[in-house]
PDB file of C-alpha atoms in Angstrom:
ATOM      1  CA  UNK K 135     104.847 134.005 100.869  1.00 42.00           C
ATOM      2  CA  UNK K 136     104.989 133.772 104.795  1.00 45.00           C
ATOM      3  CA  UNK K 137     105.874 134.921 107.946  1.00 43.00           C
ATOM      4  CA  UNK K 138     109.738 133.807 107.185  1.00 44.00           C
ATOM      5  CA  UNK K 139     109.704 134.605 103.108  1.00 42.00           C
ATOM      6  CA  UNK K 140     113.102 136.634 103.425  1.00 44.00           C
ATOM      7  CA  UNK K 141     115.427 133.154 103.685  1.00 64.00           C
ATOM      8  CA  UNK K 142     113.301 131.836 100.774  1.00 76.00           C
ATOM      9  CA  UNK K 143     114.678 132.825  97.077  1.00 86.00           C
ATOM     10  CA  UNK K 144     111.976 134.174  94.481  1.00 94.00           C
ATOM     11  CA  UNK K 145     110.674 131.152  92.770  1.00 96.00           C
ATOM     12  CA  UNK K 146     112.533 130.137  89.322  1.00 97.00           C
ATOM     13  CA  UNK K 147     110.370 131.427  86.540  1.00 97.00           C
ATOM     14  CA  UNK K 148     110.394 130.139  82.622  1.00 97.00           C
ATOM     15  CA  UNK K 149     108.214 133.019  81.137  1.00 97.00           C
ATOM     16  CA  UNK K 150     105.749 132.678  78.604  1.00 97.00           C
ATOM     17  CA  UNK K 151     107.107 132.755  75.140  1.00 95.00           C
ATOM     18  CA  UNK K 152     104.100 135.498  74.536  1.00 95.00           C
ATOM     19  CA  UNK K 153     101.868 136.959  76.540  1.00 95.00           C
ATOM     20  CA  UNK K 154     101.099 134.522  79.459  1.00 97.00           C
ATOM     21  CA  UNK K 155      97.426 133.917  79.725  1.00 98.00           C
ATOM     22  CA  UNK K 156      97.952 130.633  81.711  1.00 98.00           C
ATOM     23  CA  UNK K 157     100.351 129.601  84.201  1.00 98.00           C
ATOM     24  CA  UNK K 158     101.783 126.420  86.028  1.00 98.00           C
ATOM     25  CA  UNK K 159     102.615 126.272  89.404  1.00 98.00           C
ATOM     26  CA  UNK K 160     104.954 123.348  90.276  1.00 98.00           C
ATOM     27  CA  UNK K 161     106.191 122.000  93.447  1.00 98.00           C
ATOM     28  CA  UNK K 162     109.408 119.987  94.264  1.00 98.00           C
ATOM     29  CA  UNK K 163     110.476 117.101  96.368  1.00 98.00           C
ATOM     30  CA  UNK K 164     111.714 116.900  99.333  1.00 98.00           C
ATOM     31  CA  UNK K 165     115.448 118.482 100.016  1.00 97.00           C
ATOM     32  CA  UNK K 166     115.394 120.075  96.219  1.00 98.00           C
ATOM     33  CA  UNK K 167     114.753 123.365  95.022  1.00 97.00           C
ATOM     34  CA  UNK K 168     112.642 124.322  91.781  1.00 98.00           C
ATOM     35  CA  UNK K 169     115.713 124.990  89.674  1.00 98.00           C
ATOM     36  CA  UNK K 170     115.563 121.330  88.300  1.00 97.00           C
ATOM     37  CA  UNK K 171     111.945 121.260  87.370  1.00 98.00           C
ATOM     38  CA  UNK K 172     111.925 124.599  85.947  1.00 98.00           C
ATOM     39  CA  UNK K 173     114.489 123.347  83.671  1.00 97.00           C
ATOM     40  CA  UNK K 174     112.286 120.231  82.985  1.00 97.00           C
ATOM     41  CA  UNK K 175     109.351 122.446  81.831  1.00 98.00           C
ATOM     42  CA  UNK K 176     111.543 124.644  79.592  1.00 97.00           C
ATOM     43  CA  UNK K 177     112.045 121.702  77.680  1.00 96.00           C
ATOM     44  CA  UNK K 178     108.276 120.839  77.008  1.00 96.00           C
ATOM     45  CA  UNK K 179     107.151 124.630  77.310  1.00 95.00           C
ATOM     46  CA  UNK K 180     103.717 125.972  75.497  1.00 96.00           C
ATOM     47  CA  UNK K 181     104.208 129.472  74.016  1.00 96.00           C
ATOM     48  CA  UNK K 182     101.276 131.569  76.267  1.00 98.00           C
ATOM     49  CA  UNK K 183     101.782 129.339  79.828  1.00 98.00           C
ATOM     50  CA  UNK K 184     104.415 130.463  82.414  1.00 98.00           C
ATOM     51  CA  UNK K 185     106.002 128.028  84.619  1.00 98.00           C
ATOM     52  CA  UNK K 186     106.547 129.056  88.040  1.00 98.00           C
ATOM     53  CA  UNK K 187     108.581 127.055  90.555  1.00 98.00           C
ATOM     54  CA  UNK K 188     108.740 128.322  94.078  1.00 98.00           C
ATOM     55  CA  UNK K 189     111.576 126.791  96.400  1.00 98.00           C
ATOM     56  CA  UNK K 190     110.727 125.547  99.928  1.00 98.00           C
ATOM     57  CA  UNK K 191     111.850 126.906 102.928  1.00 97.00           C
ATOM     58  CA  UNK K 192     115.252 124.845 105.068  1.00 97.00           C
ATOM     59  CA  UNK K 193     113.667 123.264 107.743  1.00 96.00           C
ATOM     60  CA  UNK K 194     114.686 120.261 110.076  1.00 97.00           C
ATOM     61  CA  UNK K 195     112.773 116.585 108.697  1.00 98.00           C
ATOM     62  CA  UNK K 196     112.119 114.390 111.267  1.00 97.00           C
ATOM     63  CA  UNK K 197     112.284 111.585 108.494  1.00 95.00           C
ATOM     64  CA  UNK K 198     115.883 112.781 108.103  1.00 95.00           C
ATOM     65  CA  UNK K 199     117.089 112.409 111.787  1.00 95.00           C
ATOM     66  CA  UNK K 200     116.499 115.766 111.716  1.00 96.00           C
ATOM     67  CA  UNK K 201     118.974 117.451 109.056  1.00 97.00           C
ATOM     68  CA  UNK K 202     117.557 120.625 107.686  1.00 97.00           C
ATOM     69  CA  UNK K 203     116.759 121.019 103.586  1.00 97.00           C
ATOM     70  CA  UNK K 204     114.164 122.227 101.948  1.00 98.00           C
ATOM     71  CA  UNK K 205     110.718 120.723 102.819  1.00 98.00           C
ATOM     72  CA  UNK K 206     107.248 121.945 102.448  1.00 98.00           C
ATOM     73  CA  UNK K 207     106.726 120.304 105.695  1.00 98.00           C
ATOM     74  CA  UNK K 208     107.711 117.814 107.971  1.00 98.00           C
ATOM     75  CA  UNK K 209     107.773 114.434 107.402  1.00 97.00           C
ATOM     76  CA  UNK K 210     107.643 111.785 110.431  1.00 96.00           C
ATOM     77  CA  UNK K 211     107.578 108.543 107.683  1.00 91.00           C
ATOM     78  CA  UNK K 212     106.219 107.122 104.715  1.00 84.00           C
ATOM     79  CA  UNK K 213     104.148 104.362 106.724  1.00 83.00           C
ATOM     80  CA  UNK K 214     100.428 104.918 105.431  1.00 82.00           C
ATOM     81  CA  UNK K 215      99.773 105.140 108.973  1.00 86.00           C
ATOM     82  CA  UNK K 216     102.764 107.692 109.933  1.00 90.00           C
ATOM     83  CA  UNK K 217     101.974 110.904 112.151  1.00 95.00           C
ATOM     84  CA  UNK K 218     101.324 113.739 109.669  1.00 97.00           C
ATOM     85  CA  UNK K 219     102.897 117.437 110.455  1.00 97.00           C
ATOM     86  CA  UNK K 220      99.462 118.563 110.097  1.00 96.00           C
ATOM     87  CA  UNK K 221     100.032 122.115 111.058  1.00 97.00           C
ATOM     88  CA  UNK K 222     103.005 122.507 108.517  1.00 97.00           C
ATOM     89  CA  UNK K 223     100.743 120.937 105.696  1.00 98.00           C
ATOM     90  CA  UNK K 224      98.018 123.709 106.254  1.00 97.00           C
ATOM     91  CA  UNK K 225     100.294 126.119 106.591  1.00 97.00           C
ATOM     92  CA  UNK K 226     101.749 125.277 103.249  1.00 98.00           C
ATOM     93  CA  UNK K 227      98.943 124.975 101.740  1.00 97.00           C
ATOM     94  CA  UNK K 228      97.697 128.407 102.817  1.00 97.00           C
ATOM     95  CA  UNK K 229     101.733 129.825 101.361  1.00 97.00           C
ATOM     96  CA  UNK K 230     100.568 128.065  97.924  1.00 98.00           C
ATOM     97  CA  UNK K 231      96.917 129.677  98.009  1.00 97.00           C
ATOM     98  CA  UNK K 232      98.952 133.271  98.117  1.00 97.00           C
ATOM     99  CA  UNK K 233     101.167 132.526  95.449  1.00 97.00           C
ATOM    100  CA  UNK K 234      97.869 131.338  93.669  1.00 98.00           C
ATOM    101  CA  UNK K 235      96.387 134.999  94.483  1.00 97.00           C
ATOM    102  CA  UNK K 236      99.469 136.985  93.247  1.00 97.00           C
ATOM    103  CA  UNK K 237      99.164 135.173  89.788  1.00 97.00           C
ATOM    104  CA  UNK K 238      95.524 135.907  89.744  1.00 97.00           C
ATOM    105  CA  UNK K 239      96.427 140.142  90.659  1.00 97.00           C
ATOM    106  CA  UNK K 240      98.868 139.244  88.438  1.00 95.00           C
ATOM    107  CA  UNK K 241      96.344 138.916  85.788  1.00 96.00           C
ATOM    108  CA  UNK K 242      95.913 135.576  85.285  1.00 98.00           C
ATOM    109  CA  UNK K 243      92.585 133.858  86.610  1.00 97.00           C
ATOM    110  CA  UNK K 244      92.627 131.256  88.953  1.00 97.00           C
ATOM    111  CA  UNK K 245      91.109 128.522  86.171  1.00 98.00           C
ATOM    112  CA  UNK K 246      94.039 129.257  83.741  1.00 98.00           C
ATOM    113  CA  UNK K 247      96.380 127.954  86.889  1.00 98.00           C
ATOM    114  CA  UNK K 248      97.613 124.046  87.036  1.00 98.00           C
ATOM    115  CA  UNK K 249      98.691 123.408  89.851  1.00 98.00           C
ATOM    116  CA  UNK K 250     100.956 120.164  90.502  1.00 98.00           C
ATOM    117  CA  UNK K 251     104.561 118.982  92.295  1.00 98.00           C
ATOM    118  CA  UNK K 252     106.525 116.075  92.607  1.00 98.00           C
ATOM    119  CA  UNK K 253     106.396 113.480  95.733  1.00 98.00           C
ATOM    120  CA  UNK K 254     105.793 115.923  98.530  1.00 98.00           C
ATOM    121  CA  UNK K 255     105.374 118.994  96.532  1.00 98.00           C
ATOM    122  CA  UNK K 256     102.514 116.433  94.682  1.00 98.00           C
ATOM    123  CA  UNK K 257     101.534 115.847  98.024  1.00 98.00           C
ATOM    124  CA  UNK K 258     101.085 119.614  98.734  1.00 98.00           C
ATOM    125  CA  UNK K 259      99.128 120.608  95.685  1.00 98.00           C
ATOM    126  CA  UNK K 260      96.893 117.868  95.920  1.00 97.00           C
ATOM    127  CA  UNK K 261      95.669 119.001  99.815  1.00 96.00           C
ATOM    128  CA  UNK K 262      95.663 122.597  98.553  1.00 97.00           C
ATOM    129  CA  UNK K 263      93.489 121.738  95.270  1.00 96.00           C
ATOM    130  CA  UNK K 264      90.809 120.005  97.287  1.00 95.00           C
ATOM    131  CA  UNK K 265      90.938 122.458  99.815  1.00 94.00           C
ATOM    132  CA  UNK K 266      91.132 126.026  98.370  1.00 94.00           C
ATOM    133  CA  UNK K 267      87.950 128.197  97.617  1.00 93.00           C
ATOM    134  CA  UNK K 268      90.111 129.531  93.873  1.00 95.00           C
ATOM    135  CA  UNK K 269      88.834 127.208  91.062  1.00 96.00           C
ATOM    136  CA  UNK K 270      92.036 125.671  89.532  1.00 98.00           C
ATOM    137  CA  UNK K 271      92.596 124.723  85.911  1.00 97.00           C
ATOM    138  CA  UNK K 272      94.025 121.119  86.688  1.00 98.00           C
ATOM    139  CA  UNK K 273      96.758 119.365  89.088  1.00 98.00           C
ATOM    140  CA  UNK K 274      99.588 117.312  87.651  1.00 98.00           C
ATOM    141  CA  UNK K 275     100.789 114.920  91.084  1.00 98.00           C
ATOM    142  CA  UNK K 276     103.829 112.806  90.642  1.00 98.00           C
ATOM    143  CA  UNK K 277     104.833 110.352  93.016  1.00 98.00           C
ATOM    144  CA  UNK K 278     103.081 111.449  95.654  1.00 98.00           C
ATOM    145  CA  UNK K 279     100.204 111.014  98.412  1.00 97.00           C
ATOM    146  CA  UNK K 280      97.445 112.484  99.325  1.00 96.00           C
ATOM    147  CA  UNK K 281      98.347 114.136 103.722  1.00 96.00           C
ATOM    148  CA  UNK K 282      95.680 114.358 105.802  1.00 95.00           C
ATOM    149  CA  UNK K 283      93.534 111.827 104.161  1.00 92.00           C
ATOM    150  CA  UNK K 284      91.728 111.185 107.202  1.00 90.00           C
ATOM    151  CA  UNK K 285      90.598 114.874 107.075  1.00 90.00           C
ATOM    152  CA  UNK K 286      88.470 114.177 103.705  1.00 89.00           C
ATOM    153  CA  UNK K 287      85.882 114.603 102.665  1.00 83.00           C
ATOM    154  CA  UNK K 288      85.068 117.043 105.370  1.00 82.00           C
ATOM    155  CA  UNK K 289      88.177 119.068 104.469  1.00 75.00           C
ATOM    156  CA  UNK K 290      87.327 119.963 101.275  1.00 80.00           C
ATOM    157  CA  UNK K 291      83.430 120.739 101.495  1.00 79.00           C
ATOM    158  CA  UNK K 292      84.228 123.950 100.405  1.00 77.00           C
ATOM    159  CA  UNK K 293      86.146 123.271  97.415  1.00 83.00           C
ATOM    160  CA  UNK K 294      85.675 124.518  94.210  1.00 88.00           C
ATOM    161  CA  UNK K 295      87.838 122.029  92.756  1.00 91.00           C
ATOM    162  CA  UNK K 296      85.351 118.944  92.937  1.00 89.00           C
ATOM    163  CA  UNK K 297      84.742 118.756  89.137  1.00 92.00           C
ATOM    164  CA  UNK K 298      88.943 119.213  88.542  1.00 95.00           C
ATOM    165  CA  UNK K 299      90.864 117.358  86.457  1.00 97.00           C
ATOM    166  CA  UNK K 300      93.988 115.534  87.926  1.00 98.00           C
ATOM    167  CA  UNK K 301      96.814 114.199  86.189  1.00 98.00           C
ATOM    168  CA  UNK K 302      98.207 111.279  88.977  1.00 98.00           C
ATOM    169  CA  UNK K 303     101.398 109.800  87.819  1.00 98.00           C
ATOM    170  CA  UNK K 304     103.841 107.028  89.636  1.00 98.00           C
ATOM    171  CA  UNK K 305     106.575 105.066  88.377  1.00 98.00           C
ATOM    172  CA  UNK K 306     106.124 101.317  88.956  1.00 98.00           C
ATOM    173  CA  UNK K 307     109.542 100.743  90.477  1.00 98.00           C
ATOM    174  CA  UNK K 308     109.276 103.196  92.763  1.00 98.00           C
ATOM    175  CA  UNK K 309     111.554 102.351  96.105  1.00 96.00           C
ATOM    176  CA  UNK K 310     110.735 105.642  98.346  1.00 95.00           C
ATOM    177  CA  UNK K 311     106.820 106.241  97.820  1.00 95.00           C
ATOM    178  CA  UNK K 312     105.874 102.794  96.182  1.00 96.00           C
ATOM    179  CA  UNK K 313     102.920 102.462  93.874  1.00 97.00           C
ATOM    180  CA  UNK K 314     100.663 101.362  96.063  1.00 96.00           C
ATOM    181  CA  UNK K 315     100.490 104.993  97.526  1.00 96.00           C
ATOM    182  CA  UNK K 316      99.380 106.251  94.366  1.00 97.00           C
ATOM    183  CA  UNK K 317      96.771 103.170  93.728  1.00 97.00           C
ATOM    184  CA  UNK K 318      95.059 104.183  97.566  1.00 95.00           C
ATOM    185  CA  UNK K 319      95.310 107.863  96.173  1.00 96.00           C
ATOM    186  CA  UNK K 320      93.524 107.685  93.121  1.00 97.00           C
ATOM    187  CA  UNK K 321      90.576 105.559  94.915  1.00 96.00           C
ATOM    188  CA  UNK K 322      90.109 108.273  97.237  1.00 95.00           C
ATOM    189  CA  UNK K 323      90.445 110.952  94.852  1.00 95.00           C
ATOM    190  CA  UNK K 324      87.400 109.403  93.410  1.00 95.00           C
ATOM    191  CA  UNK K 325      85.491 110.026  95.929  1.00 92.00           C
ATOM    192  CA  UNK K 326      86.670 113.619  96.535  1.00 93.00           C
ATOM    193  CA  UNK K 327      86.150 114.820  92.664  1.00 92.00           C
ATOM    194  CA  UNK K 328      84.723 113.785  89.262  1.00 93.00           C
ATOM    195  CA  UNK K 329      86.063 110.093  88.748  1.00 95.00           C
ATOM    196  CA  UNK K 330      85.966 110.156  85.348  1.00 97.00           C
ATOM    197  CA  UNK K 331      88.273 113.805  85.385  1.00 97.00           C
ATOM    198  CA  UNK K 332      90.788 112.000  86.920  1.00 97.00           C
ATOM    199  CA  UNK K 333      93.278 110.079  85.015  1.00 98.00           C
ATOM    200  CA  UNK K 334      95.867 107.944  86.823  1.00 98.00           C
ATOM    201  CA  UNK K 335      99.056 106.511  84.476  1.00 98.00           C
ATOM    202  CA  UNK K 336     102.203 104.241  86.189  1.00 98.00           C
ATOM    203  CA  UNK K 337     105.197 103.620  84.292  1.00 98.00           C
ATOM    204  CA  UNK K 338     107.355 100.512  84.537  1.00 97.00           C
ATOM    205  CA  UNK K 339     111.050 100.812  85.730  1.00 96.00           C
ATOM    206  CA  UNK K 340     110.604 104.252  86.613  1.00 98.00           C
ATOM    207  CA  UNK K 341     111.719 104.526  90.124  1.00 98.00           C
ATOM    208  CA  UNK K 342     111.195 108.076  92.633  1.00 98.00           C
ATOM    209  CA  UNK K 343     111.929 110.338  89.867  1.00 97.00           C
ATOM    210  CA  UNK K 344     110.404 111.367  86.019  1.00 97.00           C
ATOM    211  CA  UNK K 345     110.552 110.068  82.671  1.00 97.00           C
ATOM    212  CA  UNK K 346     110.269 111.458  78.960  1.00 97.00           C
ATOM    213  CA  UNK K 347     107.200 109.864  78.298  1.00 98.00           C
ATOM    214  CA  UNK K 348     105.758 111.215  81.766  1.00 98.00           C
ATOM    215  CA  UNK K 349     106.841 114.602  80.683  1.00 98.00           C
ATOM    216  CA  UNK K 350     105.080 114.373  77.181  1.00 98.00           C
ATOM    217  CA  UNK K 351     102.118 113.233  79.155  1.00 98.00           C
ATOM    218  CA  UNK K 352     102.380 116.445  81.445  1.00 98.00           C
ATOM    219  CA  UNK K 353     102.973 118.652  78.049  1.00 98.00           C
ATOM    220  CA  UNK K 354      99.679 116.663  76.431  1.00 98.00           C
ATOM    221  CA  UNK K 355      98.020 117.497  79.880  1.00 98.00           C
ATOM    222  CA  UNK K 356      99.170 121.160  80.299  1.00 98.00           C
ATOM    223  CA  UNK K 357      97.899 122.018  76.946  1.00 98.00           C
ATOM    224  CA  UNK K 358      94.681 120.277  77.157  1.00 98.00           C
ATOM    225  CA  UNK K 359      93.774 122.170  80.216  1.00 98.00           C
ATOM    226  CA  UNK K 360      95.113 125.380  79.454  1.00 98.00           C
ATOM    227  CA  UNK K 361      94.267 126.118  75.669  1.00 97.00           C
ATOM    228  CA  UNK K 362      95.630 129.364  73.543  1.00 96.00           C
ATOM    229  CA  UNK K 363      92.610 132.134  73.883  1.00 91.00           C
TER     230      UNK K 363
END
């Protein structure tokens, strides 16, 4: 996917049940790997969508006092006004856009792609959505915040996602990237895209992590987007 793609493992895969003529590509937190989520979609899979969930590369997190794990890229805090590791965001970004490409050589067309991720990998496929020239199918963001918001809407004038639809999702009792992130979110995603293509649902007593009934929202929102053909 980039310059340093050999430490990086081969995303984990759960293939279509028949021929995949849609795909999801889903992005995990910070310090885990896509094993866990690829595990998650098993469980709510449709027949003709593959799931694809790439692992992020080991690198140091300032958040972290520095300890290396897996990160999409750097975080400096989770103020609303914290420095942003702008470089390493639009880097990542552009590593998701390829991945995006080999699916579409791959056969499948860019609008038969959801793209979505959890806290910073939400983060991530938001900024690559509204950014990227491919026209998506949909993004699924859980617990997460929009980077670079200051960029917008300059950053994404050349989108082709402004009409997208966007599943936002946040547990109420979130400790690590509170609620309130995903409120200021949504607003500004309204201003970025199609308000009424956006749907934003919260959860009580769900803290930095998912739910079932988030998961059968995902499933409702998957299939929705990404019909049999």
């Amino acid at each position: 996917m980039c310059g340093n793609s050999m430490s990086v493992p081969l995303p984990a895969i759960v293939p279509a049940a028949r021929k995949a003529t849609a795909a999801v590509i889903f992005l995990h937190g910070l310090g885990d790997t896509g094993h866990g989520w690829a595990e998650a979609f098993a469980g709510i899979r449709t027949p003709h969508v593959k799931y694809i969930c790439p692992h992020a590369p080991i690198k140091p997190v300032t958040l972290n006092m520095g300890m290396s794990m897996p990160s999409w890229f750097d975080i400096i805090g989770l103020q609303t006004d914290a420095e942003e590791d702008e470089a390493g965001i639009k880097q990542a970004s552009e590593n998701i856009k390829a991945l995006i490409d080999q699916e579409v050589k791959n056969g499948i067309p860019s609008h038969r792609i959801v793209l979505g991720g959890f806290s910073q990998g939400g983060a991530l496929s938001l900024y690559t959505a509204l950014t990227t020239q491919q026209k998506l199918g949909g993004v699924v963001a859980l617990s997460c915040w929009l980077p670079l918001r200051n960029s917008f809407p300059q950053a994404s004038r050349n989108s082709a996602n402004n009409e997208m639809h966007v599943l936002q999702c946040h547990g109420e009792a979130d400790p690590l990237v509170p609620v309130m992130f995903g409120c200021l979110t949504v607003e500004k995603l309204k201003t970025l895209c199609n308000p009424s293509n956006i749907v934003f649902k919260t959860y009580p007593r769900m803290p930095h992590s998912a739910c079932p009934e988030e998961m059968m929202d995902i499933k409702q929102f998957i299939e929705k987007q990404l019909p049999p053909i």
